[in-house]
Tab-separated table of C-alpha atoms in Angstrom:
chain	number	residue	atom	x	y	z
A	214	MET	CA	-25.274	-64.979	4.620
A	215	ALA	CA	-25.346	-60.743	4.482
A	216	LYS	CA	-24.237	-59.448	1.701
A	217	LYS	CA	-20.957	-57.888	1.483
A	218	ILE	CA	-21.256	-53.945	1.254
A	219	LYS	CA	-18.207	-52.148	-0.365
A	220	ASN	CA	-16.505	-49.488	1.577
A	221	THR	CA	-16.382	-46.701	-0.865
A	222	SER	CA	-14.082	-43.578	0.999
A	223	ALA	CA	-16.376	-40.599	2.351
A	224	LEU	CA	-14.215	-37.886	-0.391
A	225	LYS	CA	-14.658	-39.349	-3.456
A	226	GLU	CA	-16.790	-36.757	-5.242
A	227	LYS	CA	-20.076	-37.903	-7.101
A	228	GLU	CA	-20.057	-36.549	-11.095
A	229	GLY	CA	-21.859	-33.419	-11.348
A	230	VAL	CA	-23.445	-31.302	-13.807
A	231	PRO	CA	-20.668	-29.608	-15.883
A	232	GLN	CA	-20.197	-25.757	-15.665
A	233	PRO	CA	-20.033	-23.646	-18.634
A	234	ASN	CA	-16.983	-21.951	-19.318
A	235	THR	CA	-17.725	-18.882	-17.768
A	236	LEU	CA	-14.376	-16.667	-19.114
A	237	ASN	CA	-14.752	-15.585	-22.258
A	238	MET	CA	-10.928	-16.341	-23.495
A	239	GLU	CA	-11.132	-13.086	-26.206
A	240	VAL	CA	-10.998	-10.782	-22.785
A	241	VAL	CA	-7.911	-13.173	-21.085
A	242	ASN	CA	-5.851	-12.697	-24.330
A	243	LYS	CA	-6.307	-9.038	-24.295
A	244	LEU	CA	-5.234	-9.277	-20.733
A	245	ARG	CA	-2.583	-11.145	-21.204
A	246	ALA	CA	-1.249	-8.909	-23.857
A	247	ARG	CA	-1.702	-5.708	-22.169
A	248	LYS	CA	0.725	-7.166	-19.401
A	249	LYS	CA	3.144	-8.048	-22.395
A	250	LYS	CA	3.109	-4.374	-23.836
A	251	GLU	CA	6.945	-3.205	-23.676
A	252	LEU	CA	6.653	0.426	-21.192
A	253	THR	CA	7.356	2.537	-24.430
A	254	VAL	CA	8.902	5.597	-23.138
A	255	GLU	CA	6.633	8.344	-24.754
A	256	GLY	CA	3.053	6.089	-23.398
A	257	LEU	CA	4.628	6.358	-19.712
A	258	VAL	CA	6.303	10.595	-20.264
A	259	SER	CA	2.726	10.895	-22.013
A	260	GLY	CA	0.847	8.983	-18.565
A	261	ILE	CA	2.545	11.295	-16.315
A	262	LEU	CA	1.664	14.976	-17.667
A	263	ASN	CA	-1.755	13.601	-18.094
A	264	GLY	CA	-1.288	13.254	-14.208
A	265	ASN	CA	-1.795	9.299	-14.593
A	266	GLN	CA	-0.820	7.917	-11.134
A	267	THR	CA	-0.981	4.550	-12.356
A	268	ALA	CA	1.994	5.430	-15.473
A	269	LEU	CA	2.929	7.213	-12.478
A	270	SER	CA	4.126	4.933	-9.951
A	271	GLN	CA	5.196	2.257	-13.408
A	272	ALA	CA	8.303	5.085	-14.362
A	273	ILE	CA	8.609	5.571	-10.290
A	274	THR	CA	9.228	1.742	-10.602
A	275	ILE	CA	11.823	1.397	-12.962
A	276	ILE	CA	13.596	4.468	-12.260
A	277	GLU	CA	13.991	3.152	-8.838
A	278	SER	CA	14.743	-0.520	-10.421
A	279	LYS	CA	18.842	-1.483	-11.076
A	280	ALA	CA	18.715	-3.682	-13.645
A	281	ALA	CA	20.824	-2.526	-16.325
A	282	LYS	CA	17.594	-2.691	-19.233
A	283	HIS	CA	16.241	-0.164	-16.820
A	284	GLN	CA	18.575	2.262	-17.014
A	285	LEU	CA	18.725	4.201	-20.161
A	286	LEU	CA	14.718	4.129	-19.997
A	287	ALA	CA	14.753	5.193	-16.972
A	288	LYS	CA	17.064	8.456	-17.067
A	289	THR	CA	15.540	9.052	-20.516
A	290	LEU	CA	12.523	9.308	-18.415
A	291	ILE	CA	14.028	11.943	-16.159
A	292	GLU	CA	15.579	14.560	-19.329
A	293	LYS	CA	12.005	13.955	-20.552
A	294	CYS	CA	10.224	15.077	-17.637
A	295	LEU	CA	12.648	17.626	-15.889
A	296	PRO	CA	11.453	20.565	-18.082
A	297	HIS	CA	8.157	20.047	-16.373
A	298	ALA	CA	9.431	19.804	-13.475
A	299	ASN	CA	10.639	22.214	-10.509
A	300	LYS	CA	7.004	23.924	-9.785
A	301	SER	CA	5.788	22.259	-6.775
A	302	ILE	CA	6.921	22.886	-2.839
A	303	ARG	CA	8.917	20.844	-1.551
A	304	ILE	CA	8.083	19.836	2.465
A	305	GLY	CA	10.813	17.287	4.129
A	306	ILE	CA	9.372	15.686	7.268
A	307	THR	CA	11.081	13.785	10.113
A	308	GLY	CA	11.177	12.730	13.505
A	309	VAL	CA	12.159	9.829	15.597
A	310	PRO	CA	9.478	6.739	15.070
A	311	GLY	CA	6.727	7.062	16.725
A	312	VAL	CA	6.268	10.655	16.720
A	313	GLY	CA	3.190	10.582	14.726
A	314	LYS	CA	4.835	11.269	11.094
A	315	SER	CA	2.179	9.002	9.197
A	316	THR	CA	-0.653	10.558	10.574
A	317	PHE	CA	0.458	13.745	10.624
A	318	ILE	CA	1.377	13.465	6.554
A	319	GLU	CA	-2.923	12.333	6.285
A	320	SER	CA	-4.149	14.802	8.377
A	321	PHE	CA	-2.085	17.750	6.504
A	322	GLY	CA	-2.067	15.927	3.181
A	323	LYS	CA	-6.310	16.055	3.849
A	324	LEU	CA	-5.845	19.866	4.647
A	325	LEU	CA	-3.626	20.667	1.464
A	326	ILE	CA	-6.286	19.217	-0.906
A	327	SER	CA	-9.449	20.983	1.022
A	328	LYS	CA	-7.416	23.713	-0.701
A	329	GLY	CA	-7.496	22.641	-4.278
A	330	LYS	CA	-4.348	21.349	-3.438
A	331	ARG	CA	-2.255	18.070	-5.018
A	332	VAL	CA	-0.169	16.670	-3.078
A	333	ALA	CA	2.361	13.535	-3.022
A	334	ALA	CA	3.477	11.922	-0.214
A	335	LEU	CA	7.101	10.177	-0.928
A	336	THR	CA	6.948	7.830	2.323
A	337	VAL	CA	10.562	6.083	3.152
A	338	ASP	CA	10.706	2.802	5.659
A	339	PRO	CA	13.780	1.216	7.074
A	340	SER	CA	14.809	-1.538	4.933
A	341	SER	CA	16.006	-4.816	7.533
A	342	SER	CA	19.807	-4.782	6.801
A	343	ILE	CA	19.173	-8.733	7.723
A	344	SER	CA	16.600	-10.378	5.510
A	345	LYS	CA	16.990	-6.604	2.741
A	346	GLY	CA	13.255	-6.166	3.487
A	347	SER	CA	10.947	-3.672	4.162
A	348	ILE	CA	7.801	-3.296	5.221
A	349	LEU	CA	5.925	-0.517	3.468
A	350	GLY	CA	2.683	-0.467	5.094
A	351	ASP	CA	2.298	4.113	4.929
A	352	LYS	CA	-0.660	3.741	2.636
A	353	THR	CA	-2.479	0.831	5.121
A	354	ARG	CA	-1.719	3.776	7.643
A	355	MET	CA	-2.795	7.222	4.954
A	356	GLU	CA	-6.381	5.252	5.103
A	357	GLU	CA	-7.969	8.463	4.859
A	358	LEU	CA	-5.621	10.531	2.701
A	359	VAL	CA	-5.075	7.318	0.173
A	360	LYS	CA	-9.184	7.010	-0.744
A	361	GLU	CA	-7.821	10.873	-2.359
A	362	PRO	CA	-8.140	11.559	-5.982
A	363	ASN	CA	-5.713	14.407	-5.426
A	364	ALA	CA	-3.410	12.217	-3.053
A	365	PHE	CA	-0.609	10.216	-4.569
A	366	ILE	CA	1.392	7.702	-1.988
A	367	ARG	CA	4.274	5.793	-2.502
A	368	PRO	CA	5.910	4.178	-0.035
A	369	SER	CA	9.159	2.731	-0.741
A	370	ALA	CA	12.867	1.006	0.542
A	371	SER	CA	15.650	2.889	1.795
A	372	GLY	CA	17.830	-0.291	0.907
A	373	SER	CA	21.368	0.802	1.496
A	374	THR	CA	21.032	4.561	1.087
A	375	LEU	CA	21.147	6.512	4.583
A	376	GLY	CA	20.229	10.236	5.214
A	377	GLY	CA	16.857	8.642	5.930
A	378	VAL	CA	15.467	9.009	1.870
A	379	ALA	CA	15.716	6.420	-0.565
A	380	ARG	CA	18.133	5.881	-3.198
A	381	LYS	CA	16.112	7.605	-6.206
A	382	THR	CA	14.015	10.003	-4.040
A	383	ARG	CA	15.398	13.230	-5.907
A	384	GLU	CA	14.360	11.091	-9.020
A	385	THR	CA	10.923	10.843	-7.808
A	386	ILE	CA	10.363	14.148	-6.839
A	387	ILE	CA	10.904	14.928	-10.357
A	388	LEU	CA	8.289	12.404	-11.498
A	389	CYS	CA	6.019	13.390	-9.414
A	390	GLU	CA	6.366	17.185	-10.418
A	391	ALA	CA	5.681	16.465	-13.734
A	392	ALA	CA	2.454	14.661	-13.370
A	393	GLY	CA	1.278	18.595	-11.128
A	394	PHE	CA	1.460	17.776	-7.836
A	395	ASP	CA	1.766	20.804	-5.781
A	396	VAL	CA	2.791	19.669	-2.628
A	397	ILE	CA	5.304	17.139	-2.580
A	398	LEU	CA	6.247	15.234	1.143
A	399	ILE	CA	8.843	13.315	1.930
A	400	GLU	CA	8.663	11.809	4.783
A	401	THR	CA	11.639	9.589	6.432
A	402	VAL	CA	12.519	6.717	7.563
A	403	GLY	CA	12.261	8.526	10.588
A	404	VAL	CA	16.256	7.244	12.373
A	405	GLY	CA	17.416	10.769	14.778
A	406	GLN	CA	19.927	12.861	13.756
A	407	SER	CA	21.722	11.022	10.310
A	408	GLU	CA	18.071	12.607	8.421
A	409	THR	CA	20.710	15.084	6.566
A	410	ALA	CA	20.319	14.740	3.278
A	411	VAL	CA	15.780	15.159	2.895
A	412	HIS	CA	17.653	18.898	4.178
A	413	SER	CA	19.081	19.176	0.248
A	414	MET	CA	16.034	18.352	-1.695
A	415	THR	CA	13.650	20.177	-0.227
A	416	ASP	CA	13.150	23.358	0.383
A	417	PHE	CA	11.232	23.015	3.828
A	418	PHE	CA	12.527	20.838	6.050
A	419	LEU	CA	9.953	20.255	9.185
A	420	LEU	CA	10.643	18.417	12.434
A	421	LEU	CA	8.884	16.591	14.180
A	422	LYS	CA	9.276	16.349	18.302
A	423	LEU	CA	7.471	14.516	21.481
A	424	ALA	CA	7.204	16.082	24.373
A	425	GLY	CA	8.560	14.292	27.626
A	426	ALA	CA	10.678	11.735	26.162
A	427	GLY	CA	13.670	13.484	26.543
A	428	ASP	CA	13.875	15.320	23.397
A	429	GLU	CA	14.009	18.611	24.725
A	430	LEU	CA	17.460	18.269	25.544
A	431	GLN	CA	18.200	17.923	21.600
A	432	GLY	CA	17.790	21.201	21.356
A	433	ILE	CA	21.569	21.966	23.112
A	434	LYS	CA	22.896	19.924	20.409
A	435	ARG	CA	24.078	21.212	16.423
A	436	GLY	CA	22.832	18.868	13.774
A	437	ILE	CA	18.931	18.227	12.527
A	438	MET	CA	17.335	21.001	15.368
A	439	GLU	CA	19.811	22.950	13.680
A	440	MET	CA	18.656	22.605	10.264
A	441	ALA	CA	15.232	22.393	10.477
A	442	ASP	CA	12.890	25.507	9.147
A	443	SER	CA	9.861	24.915	11.778
A	444	ILE	CA	9.660	22.525	14.929
A	445	VAL	CA	6.479	20.593	15.803
A	446	ILE	CA	5.430	19.167	18.985
A	447	ASN	CA	3.367	16.394	18.036
A	448	LYS	CA	0.587	14.838	19.659
A	449	ALA	CA	-0.055	17.251	21.942
A	450	ASP	CA	-3.608	16.552	23.592
A	451	GLY	CA	-4.947	14.889	27.002
A	452	GLU	CA	-2.805	14.291	29.638
A	453	ASN	CA	0.229	15.534	27.295
A	454	LEU	CA	-0.666	18.547	26.290
A	455	LYS	CA	0.558	20.453	29.216
A	456	ALA	CA	4.340	18.611	29.294
A	457	ALA	CA	3.820	19.438	24.976
A	458	LYS	CA	3.581	23.310	26.517
A	459	MET	CA	6.584	23.049	28.536
A	460	ALA	CA	8.914	21.456	25.320
A	461	LYS	CA	7.197	24.148	22.906
A	462	ASN	CA	8.307	26.851	25.636
A	463	GLU	CA	12.445	25.029	26.172
A	464	PHE	CA	12.541	24.161	21.911
A	465	ASN	CA	12.225	28.474	21.108
A	466	ARG	CA	15.104	28.734	23.874
A	467	ALA	CA	16.974	26.411	22.300
A	468	LEU	CA	16.095	27.920	18.785
A	469	HIS	CA	18.099	31.410	19.843
A	470	LEU	CA	21.410	30.160	20.740
A	471	TYR	CA	21.732	29.296	17.025
A	472	PRO	CA	23.445	31.577	14.528
A	473	PRO	CA	21.216	33.500	12.276
A	474	LYS	CA	19.051	31.177	8.925
A	475	GLU	CA	21.056	32.172	5.464
A	476	SER	CA	17.326	32.274	4.676
A	477	GLY	CA	16.624	34.952	6.962
A	478	TRP	CA	14.001	32.891	8.083
A	479	ASN	CA	13.193	32.519	12.540
A	480	PRO	CA	12.319	28.680	12.640
A	481	LYS	CA	8.736	28.604	14.684
A	482	THR	CA	7.465	26.184	17.751
A	483	LEU	CA	4.271	25.198	17.484
A	484	LEU	CA	1.658	21.831	18.635
A	485	SER	CA	-0.259	19.731	16.750
A	486	SER	CA	-2.951	16.770	17.605
A	487	ALA	CA	-2.960	15.199	14.469
A	488	LEU	CA	-4.664	12.821	15.650
A	489	ASN	CA	-7.633	15.369	16.561
A	490	ASN	CA	-6.550	17.330	13.667
A	491	GLU	CA	-5.332	20.129	15.687
A	492	GLY	CA	-3.118	22.608	14.661
A	493	ILE	CA	-2.694	21.320	11.521
A	494	GLU	CA	-3.821	25.015	10.122
A	495	GLU	CA	-1.496	26.806	11.549
A	496	ILE	CA	1.688	24.825	10.698
A	497	TRP	CA	0.623	25.530	6.950
A	498	GLU	CA	0.420	29.500	7.524
A	499	VAL	CA	3.899	29.171	9.112
A	500	VAL	CA	4.682	27.032	5.712
A	501	SER	CA	2.826	29.485	3.545
A	502	ASN	CA	4.660	32.460	5.878
A	503	TYR	CA	8.106	30.683	4.658
A	504	PHE	CA	7.578	30.442	0.596
A	505	GLU	CA	6.537	33.946	1.017
A	506	LYS	CA	9.751	35.151	2.413
A	507	THR	CA	12.089	33.267	0.728
A	508	GLN	CA	10.811	34.595	-2.354
A	509	GLU	CA	11.276	37.676	-1.818
A	510	ASN	CA	14.873	37.928	-0.325
A	511	GLY	CA	15.853	35.053	-3.728
A	512	TYR	CA	17.123	32.717	-1.199
A	513	PHE	CA	14.507	30.056	-2.372
A	514	GLN	CA	15.082	30.214	-6.101
A	515	HIS	CA	19.238	29.864	-3.945
A	516	LYS	CA	18.391	26.520	-2.341
A	517	ARG	CA	17.196	25.017	-5.341
A	518	LYS	CA	20.209	26.159	-6.757
A	519	GLU	CA	22.149	24.374	-4.626
A	520	GLN	CA	19.700	21.163	-4.642
A	521	ASN	CA	20.818	20.582	-8.135
A	522	LYS	CA	24.412	20.648	-7.294
A	523	PHE	CA	23.987	18.234	-4.165
A	524	TRP	CA	21.955	16.188	-6.506
A	525	LEU	CA	24.648	16.151	-9.331
A	526	MET	CA	28.031	14.748	-6.021
A	527	GLN	CA	25.520	12.282	-5.074
A	528	THR	CA	24.884	10.550	-8.876
A	529	ILE	CA	28.233	11.050	-8.947
A	530	GLU	CA	29.184	8.991	-5.994
A	531	SER	CA	26.354	6.511	-6.868
A	532	ARG	CA	27.433	5.573	-10.032
A	533	LEU	CA	31.206	5.445	-9.121
A	534	LYS	CA	30.070	2.862	-7.002
A	535	SER	CA	27.813	0.901	-8.697
A	536	ASP	CA	30.766	1.250	-11.994
A	537	PHE	CA	33.863	-0.421	-9.430
A	538	TYR	CA	31.405	-2.937	-7.644
A	539	ALA	CA	30.658	-4.191	-11.533
A	540	ARG	CA	33.823	-4.565	-13.026
A	541	PRO	CA	34.738	-8.347	-13.725
A	542	SER	CA	38.459	-7.600	-12.317
A	543	ILE	CA	36.942	-6.204	-9.394
A	544	LYS	CA	34.745	-9.275	-8.394
A	545	ILE	CA	37.339	-11.849	-8.587
A	546	GLU	CA	40.123	-9.450	-6.481
A	547	LEU	CA	37.009	-9.243	-3.843
A	548	GLU	CA	36.156	-12.189	-2.920
A	549	LYS	CA	39.721	-12.894	-2.843
A	550	GLN	CA	40.778	-10.308	-0.140
A	551	LEU	CA	37.366	-10.846	1.499
A	552	ILE	CA	38.698	-14.528	2.220
A	553	ALA	CA	42.814	-13.383	3.131
A	554	ILE	CA	40.731	-11.012	5.567
A	555	ASP	CA	39.210	-13.833	7.162
A	556	GLU	CA	42.541	-15.718	7.212
A	557	ASN	CA	44.227	-12.789	8.650
A	558	ARG	CA	46.818	-12.007	6.187
A	559	THR	CA	46.008	-8.800	5.466
A	560	THR	CA	43.954	-6.356	6.873
A	561	PRO	CA	40.600	-4.586	5.421
A	562	PHE	CA	42.940	-1.029	5.262
A	563	GLU	CA	45.612	-3.254	2.597
A	564	ALA	CA	43.255	-5.166	0.840
A	565	ALA	CA	41.335	-1.525	-0.310
A	566	GLU	CA	44.010	0.001	-0.911
A	567	LYS	CA	44.790	-3.080	-3.182
A	568	LEU	CA	41.636	-3.272	-5.275
A	569	LEU	CA	40.858	0.666	-5.500
A	570	ASN	CA	44.738	0.633	-7.846
A	571	LEU	CA	43.383	-2.580	-9.206
A	572	LYS	CA	43.382	-1.367	-12.824
């Protein structure tokens, strides 16, 4: 009689040679302790003033946080960095989705760095109204600029903030200036003519346009074009070059329809191909001429003061809104009014009046 062979699983692991412990527990414990270490204002401010990008990123994360424990810390950070700010050129860059804002910023940023500038690019990605999330993929799109030691790229989500910017973009500008960046580039979400908030926080407003996309008609409309200090027809290359030149002429004619700017500056229309790195040098020349002119006639200082006033009003509105919804009595009554609206027992206007009059 044949001997019965014991059926063993092929997945059974044989005992092997025990591996030595390759982890240095002393190093592991130090890393864990470092992560647990509480961030201090003094440490962050010192790092920012020394140009430490890690400290800058941590500080921006704190000011963007909605956590109550970070509010006082954020306030102190801004107050300590403010005396070291206001020494940069702030350039707002906007345009419809697909116009090539990220590619343009990469080419533009590399040019500025080659001229000895330190560049911070603050990019704003739209947040989903459903999931509330954002892709934040600008560092991936700017794969060459992100490698530059004199460049800092910070993507932020727009959240519920309107105007094409993030909730704490102004505060982030202050921190970047304190860190020693000479040029601050603010890229908006690219939602069209509603992007006006970025105009209130920048010195130069650059509008990117496409040829052959119907944008020529925008030249006869008031709105975001009226705010632009320069218009750039991007992607002016290949078969699109002829259409881009025609669009440039159309925009130049349209700009004459607007009244003179308070700054005394006449907006310029330029061509560029960010992908081929063409026309970028000319754009920087226009920006430089603008700053030279506005500093001579005093408009640059005037606009900086106006930016601070607008910042004040926006801060008050934001604080009033957050304080209003944080009140326990409002939270309770708001739920009641929402149910009443669902059941058609009240109107949105009556509900709002009741909530606003609640003591």
